[in-house]
């Protein structure tokens, strides 16, 4: 990347110091030393074949798990082969910004179809063409709710901590105050929420299912939020929406979420996409691109970018967001996945996630791990009672990526349609062995 950026070493150092750092090592200090790359040390003059061999040796150091029982925001799902067959076409890989509608009809239609399916999935009236990831979508949704006298943001403590951190960063920059509402037995404390909301409340953000996997009473919470005159934002797992009440049915003003489960591989954490949908009343505050359907001069169906007057690249001084691009290829992938799966395929996937998660929980219970929160759940749940580090180490040695450790005893587990009975039984057996030591 450095060879494409026209700045000198002195300029780079000046930028580092302006940001509060003295060196690049200090800038990247949050990255563990064990995973930092200090150079590939490939000898000069190697042939392509020899270089490839060395790169494969380096890649072999990565631990690749055949069985994954970890979610917490990124999920391992089956992706039909047709998805990559469509998205790998040159026409989609080489296109970028479809500002010239007359030569971008294919790209524009793909975005339009994606938006339409997101609206159907969420029960909302309008969707944009996606943003960077689910956390960004949540933060952008919060920014949409800011009003002159309403600048206080409430977020359930039962949301993904990484999403909460991004919301906090956005609010710090735009002068909004963030307050978390505690959870009680794994669910948002409705009594605490009702007591906290006031005349300065801009919005409340709820995750459904929440970070612990529990299903919230989203409709009742929406009534509490609207009674205080605030906007209601729901961040939802898109696969779960095939079976649970949609944000639209729960009265949400804005629906957001991580779109990775819709046909995107785990891919070391990205690129992913954040989906955003809203009611018609909130339409003009949606950031990013919106594609509309119209007719050309011959009366034929056509697609165009619409509502551009509110885009930050045209009216920057009045913009509510600095999003000026999107995850177009990721949105195309999600659209291809939803089209390939269809409504029945998504429902079947959701059903398998639920049934396999409950089977896994039952087997882990027999192995000695108790449920932390006894609430209805989708495909994630928290167990307690075991030695988390020892359990996960033993699973790793067997080629199994266990759940996410929340502390010394609590583990957040996840199951999807890809987890087999044999793998779940093996996981429970290893947990039992560790627990009996």
PDB file of C-alpha atoms in Angstrom, residues 354-369 371 377 381 383 424-425 428 432:
ATOM      1  CA  UNK A 354     -32.557 -24.078  16.727  1.00  0.00           C
ATOM      2  CA  UNK A 355     -32.801 -27.862  16.898  1.00  0.00           C
ATOM      3  CA  UNK A 356     -29.048 -28.446  16.814  1.00  0.00           C
ATOM      4  CA  UNK A 357     -28.336 -25.752  19.410  1.00  0.00           C
ATOM      5  CA  UNK A 358     -30.856 -27.299  21.774  1.00  0.00           C
ATOM      6  CA  UNK A 359     -29.403 -30.780  21.227  1.00  0.00           C
ATOM      7  CA  UNK A 360     -25.903 -29.438  21.919  1.00  0.00           C
ATOM      8  CA  UNK A 361     -27.113 -27.711  25.088  1.00  0.00           C
ATOM      9  CA  UNK A 362     -28.756 -30.900  26.337  1.00  0.00           C
ATOM     10  CA  UNK A 363     -25.595 -32.941  25.761  1.00  0.00           C
ATOM     11  CA  UNK A 364     -23.392 -30.325  27.431  1.00  0.00           C
ATOM     12  CA  UNK A 365     -25.808 -30.362  30.345  1.00  0.00           C
ATOM     13  CA  UNK A 366     -25.333 -34.107  30.718  1.00  0.00           C
ATOM     14  CA  UNK A 367     -21.570 -33.465  30.636  1.00  0.00           C
ATOM     15  CA  UNK A 368     -21.806 -31.140  33.616  1.00  0.00           C
ATOM     16  CA  UNK A 369     -22.321 -27.638  32.188  1.00  0.00           C
ATOM     17  CA  UNK A 371     -27.392 -23.168  31.596  1.00  0.00           C
ATOM     18  CA  UNK A 377     -32.922 -18.917  22.732  1.00  0.00           C
ATOM     19  CA  UNK A 381     -26.577 -20.047  24.774  1.00  0.00           C
ATOM     20  CA  UNK A 383     -23.185 -22.386  30.057  1.00  0.00           C
ATOM     21  CA  UNK A 424     -21.683 -32.422  19.037  1.00  0.00           C
ATOM     22  CA  UNK A 425     -21.449 -35.801  20.778  1.00  0.00           C
ATOM     23  CA  UNK A 428     -19.843 -33.201  24.935  1.00  0.00           C
ATOM     24  CA  UNK A 432     -17.268 -34.604  30.334  1.00  0.00           C
TER      25      UNK A 432
END
